[in-house]
Short mmCIF file of C-alpha atoms in Angstrom, two decimals:
data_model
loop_
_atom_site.label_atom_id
_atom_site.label_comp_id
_atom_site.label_asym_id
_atom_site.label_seq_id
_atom_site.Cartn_x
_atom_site.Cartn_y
_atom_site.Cartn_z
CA UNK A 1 85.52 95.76 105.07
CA UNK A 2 85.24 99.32 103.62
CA UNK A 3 86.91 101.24 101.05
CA UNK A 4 88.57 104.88 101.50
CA UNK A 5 88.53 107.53 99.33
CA UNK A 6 90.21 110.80 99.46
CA UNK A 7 89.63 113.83 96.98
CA UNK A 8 91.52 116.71 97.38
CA UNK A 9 91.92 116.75 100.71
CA UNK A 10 94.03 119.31 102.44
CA UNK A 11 94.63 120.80 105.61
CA UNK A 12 95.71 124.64 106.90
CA UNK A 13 96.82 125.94 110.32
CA UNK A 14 95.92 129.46 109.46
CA UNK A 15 97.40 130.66 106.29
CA UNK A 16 100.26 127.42 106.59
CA UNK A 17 98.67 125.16 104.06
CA UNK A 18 100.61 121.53 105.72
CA UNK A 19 98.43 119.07 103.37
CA UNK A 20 98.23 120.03 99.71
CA UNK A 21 95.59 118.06 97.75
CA UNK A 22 95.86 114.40 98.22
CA UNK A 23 93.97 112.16 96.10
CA UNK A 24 93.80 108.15 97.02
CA UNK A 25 91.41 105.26 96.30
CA UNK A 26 91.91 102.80 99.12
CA UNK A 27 90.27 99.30 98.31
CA UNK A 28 87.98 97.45 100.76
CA UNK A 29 90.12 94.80 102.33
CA UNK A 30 93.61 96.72 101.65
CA UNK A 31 96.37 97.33 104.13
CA UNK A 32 98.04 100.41 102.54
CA UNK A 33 100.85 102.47 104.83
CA UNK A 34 101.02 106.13 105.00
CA UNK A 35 105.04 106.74 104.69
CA UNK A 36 107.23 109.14 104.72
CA UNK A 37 110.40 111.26 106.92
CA UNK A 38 109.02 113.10 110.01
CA UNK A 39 106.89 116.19 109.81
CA UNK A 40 105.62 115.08 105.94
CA UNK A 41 101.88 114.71 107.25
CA UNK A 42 101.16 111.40 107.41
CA UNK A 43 99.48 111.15 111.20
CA UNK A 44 97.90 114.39 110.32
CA UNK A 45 95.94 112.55 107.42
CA UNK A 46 95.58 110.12 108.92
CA UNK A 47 93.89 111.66 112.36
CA UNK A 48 91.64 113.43 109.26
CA UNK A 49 90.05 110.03 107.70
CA UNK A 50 89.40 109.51 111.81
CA UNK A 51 87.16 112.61 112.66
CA UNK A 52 90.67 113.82 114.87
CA UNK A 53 90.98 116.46 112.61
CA UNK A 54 88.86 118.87 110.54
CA UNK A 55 89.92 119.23 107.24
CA UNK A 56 90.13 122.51 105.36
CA UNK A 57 88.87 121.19 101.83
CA UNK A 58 88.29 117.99 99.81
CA UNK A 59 86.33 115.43 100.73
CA UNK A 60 86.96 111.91 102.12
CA UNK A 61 84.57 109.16 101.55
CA UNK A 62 83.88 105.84 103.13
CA UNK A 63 82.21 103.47 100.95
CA UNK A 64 80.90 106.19 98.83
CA UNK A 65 79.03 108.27 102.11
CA UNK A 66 80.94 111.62 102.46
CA UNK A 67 82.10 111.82 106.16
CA UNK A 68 83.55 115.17 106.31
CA UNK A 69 80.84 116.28 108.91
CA UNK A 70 80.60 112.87 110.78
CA UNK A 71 81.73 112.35 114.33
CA UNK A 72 84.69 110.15 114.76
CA UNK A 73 82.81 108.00 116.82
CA UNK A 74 80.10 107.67 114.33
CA UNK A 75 82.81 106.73 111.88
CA UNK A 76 82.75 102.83 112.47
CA UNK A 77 86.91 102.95 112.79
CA UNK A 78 89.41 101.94 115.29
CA UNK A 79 92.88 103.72 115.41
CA UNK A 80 95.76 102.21 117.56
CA UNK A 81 98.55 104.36 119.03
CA UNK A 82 101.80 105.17 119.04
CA UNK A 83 101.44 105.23 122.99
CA UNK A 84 99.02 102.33 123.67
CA UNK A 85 96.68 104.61 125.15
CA UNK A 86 95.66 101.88 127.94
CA UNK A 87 93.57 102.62 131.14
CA UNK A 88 96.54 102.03 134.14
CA UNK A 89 94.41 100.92 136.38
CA UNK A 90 92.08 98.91 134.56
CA UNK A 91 93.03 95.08 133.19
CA UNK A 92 93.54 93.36 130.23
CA UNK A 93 89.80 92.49 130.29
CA UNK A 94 88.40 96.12 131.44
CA UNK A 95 90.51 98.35 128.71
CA UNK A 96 89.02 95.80 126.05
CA UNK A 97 85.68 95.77 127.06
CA UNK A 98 85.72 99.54 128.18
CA UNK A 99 84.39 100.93 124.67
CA UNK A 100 81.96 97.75 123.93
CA UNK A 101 80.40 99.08 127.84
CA UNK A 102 79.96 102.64 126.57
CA UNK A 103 78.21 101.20 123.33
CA UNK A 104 76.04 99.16 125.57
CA UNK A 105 76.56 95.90 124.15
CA UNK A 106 75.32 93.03 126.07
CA UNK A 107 78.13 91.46 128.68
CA UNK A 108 77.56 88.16 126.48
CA UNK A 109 78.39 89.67 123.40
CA UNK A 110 81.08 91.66 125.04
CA UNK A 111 82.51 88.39 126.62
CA UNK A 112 82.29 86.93 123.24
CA UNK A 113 84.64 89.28 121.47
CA UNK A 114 87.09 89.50 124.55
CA UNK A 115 87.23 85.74 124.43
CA UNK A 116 88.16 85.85 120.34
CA UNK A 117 90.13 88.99 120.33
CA UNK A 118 92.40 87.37 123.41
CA UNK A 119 92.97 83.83 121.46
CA UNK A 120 93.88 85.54 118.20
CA UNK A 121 96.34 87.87 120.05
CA UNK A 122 97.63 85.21 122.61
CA UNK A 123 96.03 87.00 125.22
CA UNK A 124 94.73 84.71 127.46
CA UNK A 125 97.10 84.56 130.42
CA UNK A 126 97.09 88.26 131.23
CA UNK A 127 93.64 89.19 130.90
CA UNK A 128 93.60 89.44 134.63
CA UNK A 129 96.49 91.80 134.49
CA UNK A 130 97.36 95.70 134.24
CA UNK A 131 99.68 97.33 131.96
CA UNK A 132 101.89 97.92 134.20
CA UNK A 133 102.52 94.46 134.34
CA UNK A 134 102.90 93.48 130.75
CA UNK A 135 106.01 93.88 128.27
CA UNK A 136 105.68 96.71 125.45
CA UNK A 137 104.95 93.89 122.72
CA UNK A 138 101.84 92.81 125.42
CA UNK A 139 100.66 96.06 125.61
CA UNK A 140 100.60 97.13 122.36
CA UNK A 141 98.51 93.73 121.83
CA UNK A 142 96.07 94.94 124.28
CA UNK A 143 95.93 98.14 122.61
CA UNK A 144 95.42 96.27 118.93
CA UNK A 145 92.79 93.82 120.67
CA UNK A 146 90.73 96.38 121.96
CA UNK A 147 90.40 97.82 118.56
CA UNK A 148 89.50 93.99 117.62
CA UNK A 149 86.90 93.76 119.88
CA UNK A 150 84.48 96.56 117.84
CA UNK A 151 84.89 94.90 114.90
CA UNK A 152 85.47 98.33 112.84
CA UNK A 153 85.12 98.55 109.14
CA UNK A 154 88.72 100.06 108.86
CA UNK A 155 91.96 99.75 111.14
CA UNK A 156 94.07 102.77 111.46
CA UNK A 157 97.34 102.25 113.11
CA UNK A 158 99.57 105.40 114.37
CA UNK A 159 103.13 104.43 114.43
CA UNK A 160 102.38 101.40 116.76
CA UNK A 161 105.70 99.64 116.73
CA UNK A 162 107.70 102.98 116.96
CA UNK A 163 108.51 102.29 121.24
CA UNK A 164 109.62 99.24 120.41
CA UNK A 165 113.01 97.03 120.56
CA UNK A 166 114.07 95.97 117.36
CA UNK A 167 113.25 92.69 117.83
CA UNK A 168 109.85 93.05 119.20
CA UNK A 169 109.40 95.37 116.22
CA UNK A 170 110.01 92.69 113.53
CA UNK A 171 107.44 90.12 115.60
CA UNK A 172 105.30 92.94 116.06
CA UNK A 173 105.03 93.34 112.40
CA UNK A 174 104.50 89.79 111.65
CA UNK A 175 101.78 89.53 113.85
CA UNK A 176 99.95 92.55 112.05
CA UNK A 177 100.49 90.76 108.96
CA UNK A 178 98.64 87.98 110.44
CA UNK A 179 96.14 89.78 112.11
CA UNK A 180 95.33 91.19 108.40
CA UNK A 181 95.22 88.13 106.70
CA UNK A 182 92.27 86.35 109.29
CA UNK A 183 90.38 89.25 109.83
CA UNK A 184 90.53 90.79 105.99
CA UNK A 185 89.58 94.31 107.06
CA UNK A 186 90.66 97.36 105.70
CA UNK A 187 94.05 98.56 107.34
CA UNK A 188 95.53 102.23 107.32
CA UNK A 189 98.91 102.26 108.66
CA UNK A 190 101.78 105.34 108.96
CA UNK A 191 104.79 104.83 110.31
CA UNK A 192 108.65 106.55 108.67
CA UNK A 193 110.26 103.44 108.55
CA UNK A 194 110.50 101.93 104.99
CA UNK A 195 111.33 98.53 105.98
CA UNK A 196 107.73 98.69 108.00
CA UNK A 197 105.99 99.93 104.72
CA UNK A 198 108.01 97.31 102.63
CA UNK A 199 106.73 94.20 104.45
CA UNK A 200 103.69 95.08 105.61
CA UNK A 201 101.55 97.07 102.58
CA UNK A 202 99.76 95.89 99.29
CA UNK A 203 100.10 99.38 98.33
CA UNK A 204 102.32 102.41 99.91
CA UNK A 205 101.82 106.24 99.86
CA UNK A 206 104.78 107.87 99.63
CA UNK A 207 104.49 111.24 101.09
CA UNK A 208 106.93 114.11 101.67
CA UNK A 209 105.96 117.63 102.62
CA UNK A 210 102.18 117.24 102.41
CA UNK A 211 101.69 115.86 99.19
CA UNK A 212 101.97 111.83 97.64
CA UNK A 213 105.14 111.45 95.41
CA UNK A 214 103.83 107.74 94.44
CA UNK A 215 101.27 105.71 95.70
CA UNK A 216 101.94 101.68 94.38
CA UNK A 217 102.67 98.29 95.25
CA UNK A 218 106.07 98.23 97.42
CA UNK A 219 107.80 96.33 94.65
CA UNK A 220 106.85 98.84 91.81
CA UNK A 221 107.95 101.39 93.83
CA UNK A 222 111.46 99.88 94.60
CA UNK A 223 112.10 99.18 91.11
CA UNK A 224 110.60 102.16 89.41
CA UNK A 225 110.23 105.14 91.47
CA UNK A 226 108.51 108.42 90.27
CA UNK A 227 111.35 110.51 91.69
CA UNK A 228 114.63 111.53 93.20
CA UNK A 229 112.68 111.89 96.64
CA UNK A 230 111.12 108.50 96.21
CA UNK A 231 114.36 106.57 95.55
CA UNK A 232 116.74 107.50 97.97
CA UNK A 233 113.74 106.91 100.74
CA UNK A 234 112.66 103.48 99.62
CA UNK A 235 114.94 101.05 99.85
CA UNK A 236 117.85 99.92 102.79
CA UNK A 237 120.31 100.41 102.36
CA UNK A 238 119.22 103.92 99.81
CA UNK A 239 119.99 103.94 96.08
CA UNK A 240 123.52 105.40 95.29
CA UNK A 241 123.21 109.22 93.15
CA UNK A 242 125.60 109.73 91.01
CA UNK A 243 126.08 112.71 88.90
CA UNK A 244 125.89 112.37 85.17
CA UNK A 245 125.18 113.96 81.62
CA UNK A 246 123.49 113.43 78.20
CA UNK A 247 126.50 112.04 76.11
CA UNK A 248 123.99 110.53 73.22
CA UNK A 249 120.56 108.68 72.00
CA UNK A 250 120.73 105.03 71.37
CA UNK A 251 118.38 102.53 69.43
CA UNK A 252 116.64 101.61 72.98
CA UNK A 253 117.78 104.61 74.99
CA UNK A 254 120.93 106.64 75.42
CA UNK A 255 124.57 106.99 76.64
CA UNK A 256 125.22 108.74 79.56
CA UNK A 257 128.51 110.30 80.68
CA UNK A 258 129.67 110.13 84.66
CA UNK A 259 132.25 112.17 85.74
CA UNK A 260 135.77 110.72 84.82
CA UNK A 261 134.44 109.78 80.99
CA UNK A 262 133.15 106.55 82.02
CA UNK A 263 129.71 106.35 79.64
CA UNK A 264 127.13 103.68 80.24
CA UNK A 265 124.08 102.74 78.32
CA UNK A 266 120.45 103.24 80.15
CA UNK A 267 117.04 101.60 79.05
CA UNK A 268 114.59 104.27 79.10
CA UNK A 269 111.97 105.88 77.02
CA UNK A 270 112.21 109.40 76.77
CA UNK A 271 114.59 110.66 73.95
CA UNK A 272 113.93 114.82 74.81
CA UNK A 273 117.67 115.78 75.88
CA UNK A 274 119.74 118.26 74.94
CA UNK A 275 123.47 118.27 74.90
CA UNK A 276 125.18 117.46 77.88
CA UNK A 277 122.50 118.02 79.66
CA UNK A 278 123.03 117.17 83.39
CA UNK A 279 121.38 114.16 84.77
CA UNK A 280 121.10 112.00 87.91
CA UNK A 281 122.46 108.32 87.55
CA UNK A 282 120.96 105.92 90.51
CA UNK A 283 122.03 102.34 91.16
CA UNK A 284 120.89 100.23 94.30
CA UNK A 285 123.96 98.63 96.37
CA UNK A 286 122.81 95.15 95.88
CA UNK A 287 123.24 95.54 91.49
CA UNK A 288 126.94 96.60 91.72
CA UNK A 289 129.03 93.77 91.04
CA UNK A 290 132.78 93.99 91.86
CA UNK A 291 135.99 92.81 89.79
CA UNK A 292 138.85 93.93 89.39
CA UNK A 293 140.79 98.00 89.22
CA UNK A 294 139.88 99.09 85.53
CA UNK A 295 137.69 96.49 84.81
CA UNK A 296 134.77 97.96 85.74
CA UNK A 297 133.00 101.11 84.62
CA UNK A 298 134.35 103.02 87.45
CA UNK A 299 136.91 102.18 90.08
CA UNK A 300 136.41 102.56 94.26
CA UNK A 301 138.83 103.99 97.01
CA UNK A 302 137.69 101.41 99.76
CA UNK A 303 136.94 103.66 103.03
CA UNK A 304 135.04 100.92 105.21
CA UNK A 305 133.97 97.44 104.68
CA UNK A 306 131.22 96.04 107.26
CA UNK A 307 131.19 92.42 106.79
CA UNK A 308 127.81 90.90 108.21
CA UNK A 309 128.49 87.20 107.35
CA UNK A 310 126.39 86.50 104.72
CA UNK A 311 126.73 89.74 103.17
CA UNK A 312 128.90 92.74 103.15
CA UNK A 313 128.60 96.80 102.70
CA UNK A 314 131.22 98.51 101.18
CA UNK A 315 131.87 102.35 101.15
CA UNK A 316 134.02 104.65 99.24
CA UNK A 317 134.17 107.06 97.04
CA UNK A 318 134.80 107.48 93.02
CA UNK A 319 137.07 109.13 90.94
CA UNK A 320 134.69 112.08 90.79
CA UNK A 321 134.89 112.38 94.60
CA UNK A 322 131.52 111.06 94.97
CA UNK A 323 130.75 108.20 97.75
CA UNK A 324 129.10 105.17 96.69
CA UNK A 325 128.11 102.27 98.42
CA UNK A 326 127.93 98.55 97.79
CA UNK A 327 126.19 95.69 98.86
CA UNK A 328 128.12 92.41 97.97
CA UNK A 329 126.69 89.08 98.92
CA UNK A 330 128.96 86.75 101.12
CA UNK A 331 132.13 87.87 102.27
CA UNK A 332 134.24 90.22 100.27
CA UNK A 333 136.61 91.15 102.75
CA UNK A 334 137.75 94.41 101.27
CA UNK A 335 140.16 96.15 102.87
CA UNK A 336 140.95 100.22 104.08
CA UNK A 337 142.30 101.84 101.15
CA UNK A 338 142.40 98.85 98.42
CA UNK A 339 140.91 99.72 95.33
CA UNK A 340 137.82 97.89 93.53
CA UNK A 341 136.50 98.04 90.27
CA UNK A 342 132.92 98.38 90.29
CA UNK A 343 130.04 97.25 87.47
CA UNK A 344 127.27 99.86 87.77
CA UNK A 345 124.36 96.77 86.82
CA UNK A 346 122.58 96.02 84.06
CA UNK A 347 121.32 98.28 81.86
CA UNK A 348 117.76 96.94 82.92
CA UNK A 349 118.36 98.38 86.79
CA UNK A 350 119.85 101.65 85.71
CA UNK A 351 117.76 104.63 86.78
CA UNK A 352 118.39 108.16 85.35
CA UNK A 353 116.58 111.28 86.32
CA UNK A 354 116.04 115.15 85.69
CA UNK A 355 118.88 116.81 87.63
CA UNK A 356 117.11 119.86 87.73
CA UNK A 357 113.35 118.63 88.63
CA UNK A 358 114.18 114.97 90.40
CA UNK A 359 111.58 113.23 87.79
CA UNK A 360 112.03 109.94 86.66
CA UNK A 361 112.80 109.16 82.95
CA UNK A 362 110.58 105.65 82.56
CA UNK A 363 112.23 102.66 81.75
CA UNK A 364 111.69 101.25 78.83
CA UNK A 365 111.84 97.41 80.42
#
């Protein structure tokens, strides 16, 4: 187990600057995902804490040794693939003992790891087999057991599930989970799907266009995110936005105004407003509760209801023409055009933020 540290590191393509001074503290033992929309820079820091890449500046540090001039292979890490990255016409066996070969480990010790790597990753029926003969799920196995097998101080995994079914994805995922929890090493892990970052990480980077917006346990992010950026990415189905405005201060925070004079009370430190200053109101799906047309603090033109069994989602807009979505549990069975009142949650899971900048006023719960 090793810990990570990076120190302002960024990255240029000529004069394009694409990673702009990212600073983490990774802890020895820690499974923290890299996460973020397409093009933000995730792989590319992560092929950087490899050897892949060069970077530009900063530093990165393993265990406290600077590696910025270190070979990748002299890195003592293992990255998995997006594409499995398996030898065709090799087996099971060969692509896992391949690397161990080149390192000239003994064929004992090699057989050793093989044999443990295979029985933690139910392996041991196709070791005799090619890729080409193995399901996606089996492959990308092979691809995580041959990273097993040199027992690196840090795992870095590339998007591993993304050719996957959904189904394989989710067992995928739980086998990762597993695979953490017997082995204890540290784990790097990108991928652009939240729900991956959600169940998988003790801690999540958040990046978008080079730089960290919040780096934190997935449950502090969820439920208080630094920003605009950070709370309409985290969380499935995304937070509903909803414009607002500085109405006035109360004892524990202050009235806002939403379009249509509906005011409701938010929980949050800051008192620095001006008047009518606009703001950003956000409220997750699941903490709107329905009743009935007036009841509420706003009411909902019902476009489409998608009832799922034990829960339903229910879209439409507001009186200020804005759409808004909720997440009711059971079966609500709202219908095309019917209008809902809607409850906008607690004051406890309002969130309210800088129209102009996208930061966060803190809660004050």
């Amino acid at each position: 187990m090793s810990s990570i540290g990076l120190r302002d590191v960024r990255k240029s393509y000529g004069r394009l600057e694409v990673i702009h001074g990212i600073n983490l503290a990774i802890n020895s033992g820690e499974f923290v995902v890299f996460v973020g929309p397409s093009g933000c820079g995730k792989s590319t820091l992560l092929r950087m804490i490899a050897g892949l890449e060069e970077i530009s500046a900063g530093d990165i540090y393993i265990d406290d040794e600077r590696i910025n001039h270190v070979p990748a292979a002299k890195r003592g890490l293992a990255m998995v693939f997006q594409s499995y990255a398996l030898y065709p016409h090799m087996s099971v066996r060969q692509n896992m003992s391949f690397g161990l070969e080149n390192l000239g480990y003994s064929k004992k010790e090699t057989e050793h790891r093989i044999a443990e790597a295979a029985r933690m990753l139910r392996l041991e029926d196709y070791l005799h087999r090619r890729p080409g003969a193995l399901s996606g799920g089996q492959r990308q196995r092979v691809a995580i057991g041959r990273a097993v097998v040199r027992e690196p101080k840090v795992f870095l995994f590339d998007e591993p599930l993304s050719n996957l079914d959904a189904e394989l994805r989710v067992q995928m995922r739980s086998e990762i989970s597993a695979l953490h929890r017997r082995l204890g090493n540290t784990m790097i892990y990108v991928t652009h799907d939240q729900v991956e970052a959600m169940t998988l990480a003790n801690r999540i980077a958040v990046l978008r266009d080079g730089k960290c917006e919040q780096f934190d346990t997935p449950l502090e992010i969820y439920n208080r995110p630094a920003n605009l950026f950070v709370a309409g990415f985290i969380g499935s189905p995304r937070m509903n936005f909803i414009k607002s405005r500085f109405s006035k201060l109360q004892p524990n925070g202050i009235t806002i105004e939403l379009a249509g004079d509906a005011k409701l009370n938010v929980l949050i430190k800051s008192n620095a407003f001006v008047a009518n200053q606009p703001l950003m109101f956000g409220i997750r799906p699941e903490h709107i509760r329905l009743t009935k047309p007036g009841a509420g603090d706003v009411d909902l033109h019902v476009e489409v209801s998608e009832e799922l069994g034990g829960e339903c989602y229910i879209y439409g807009t507001i009186p200020s023409g804005e759409r808004v979505m909720v997440r009711a549990p059971g079966q609500a069975k709202a219908k095309h055009n019917e209008r809902l009142g809607l409850i906008l949650g607690d004051p406890s899971v309002r969130h309210l933020f800088n129209a102009e900048t996208g930061d966060v006023f803190p809660l004050a719960v």
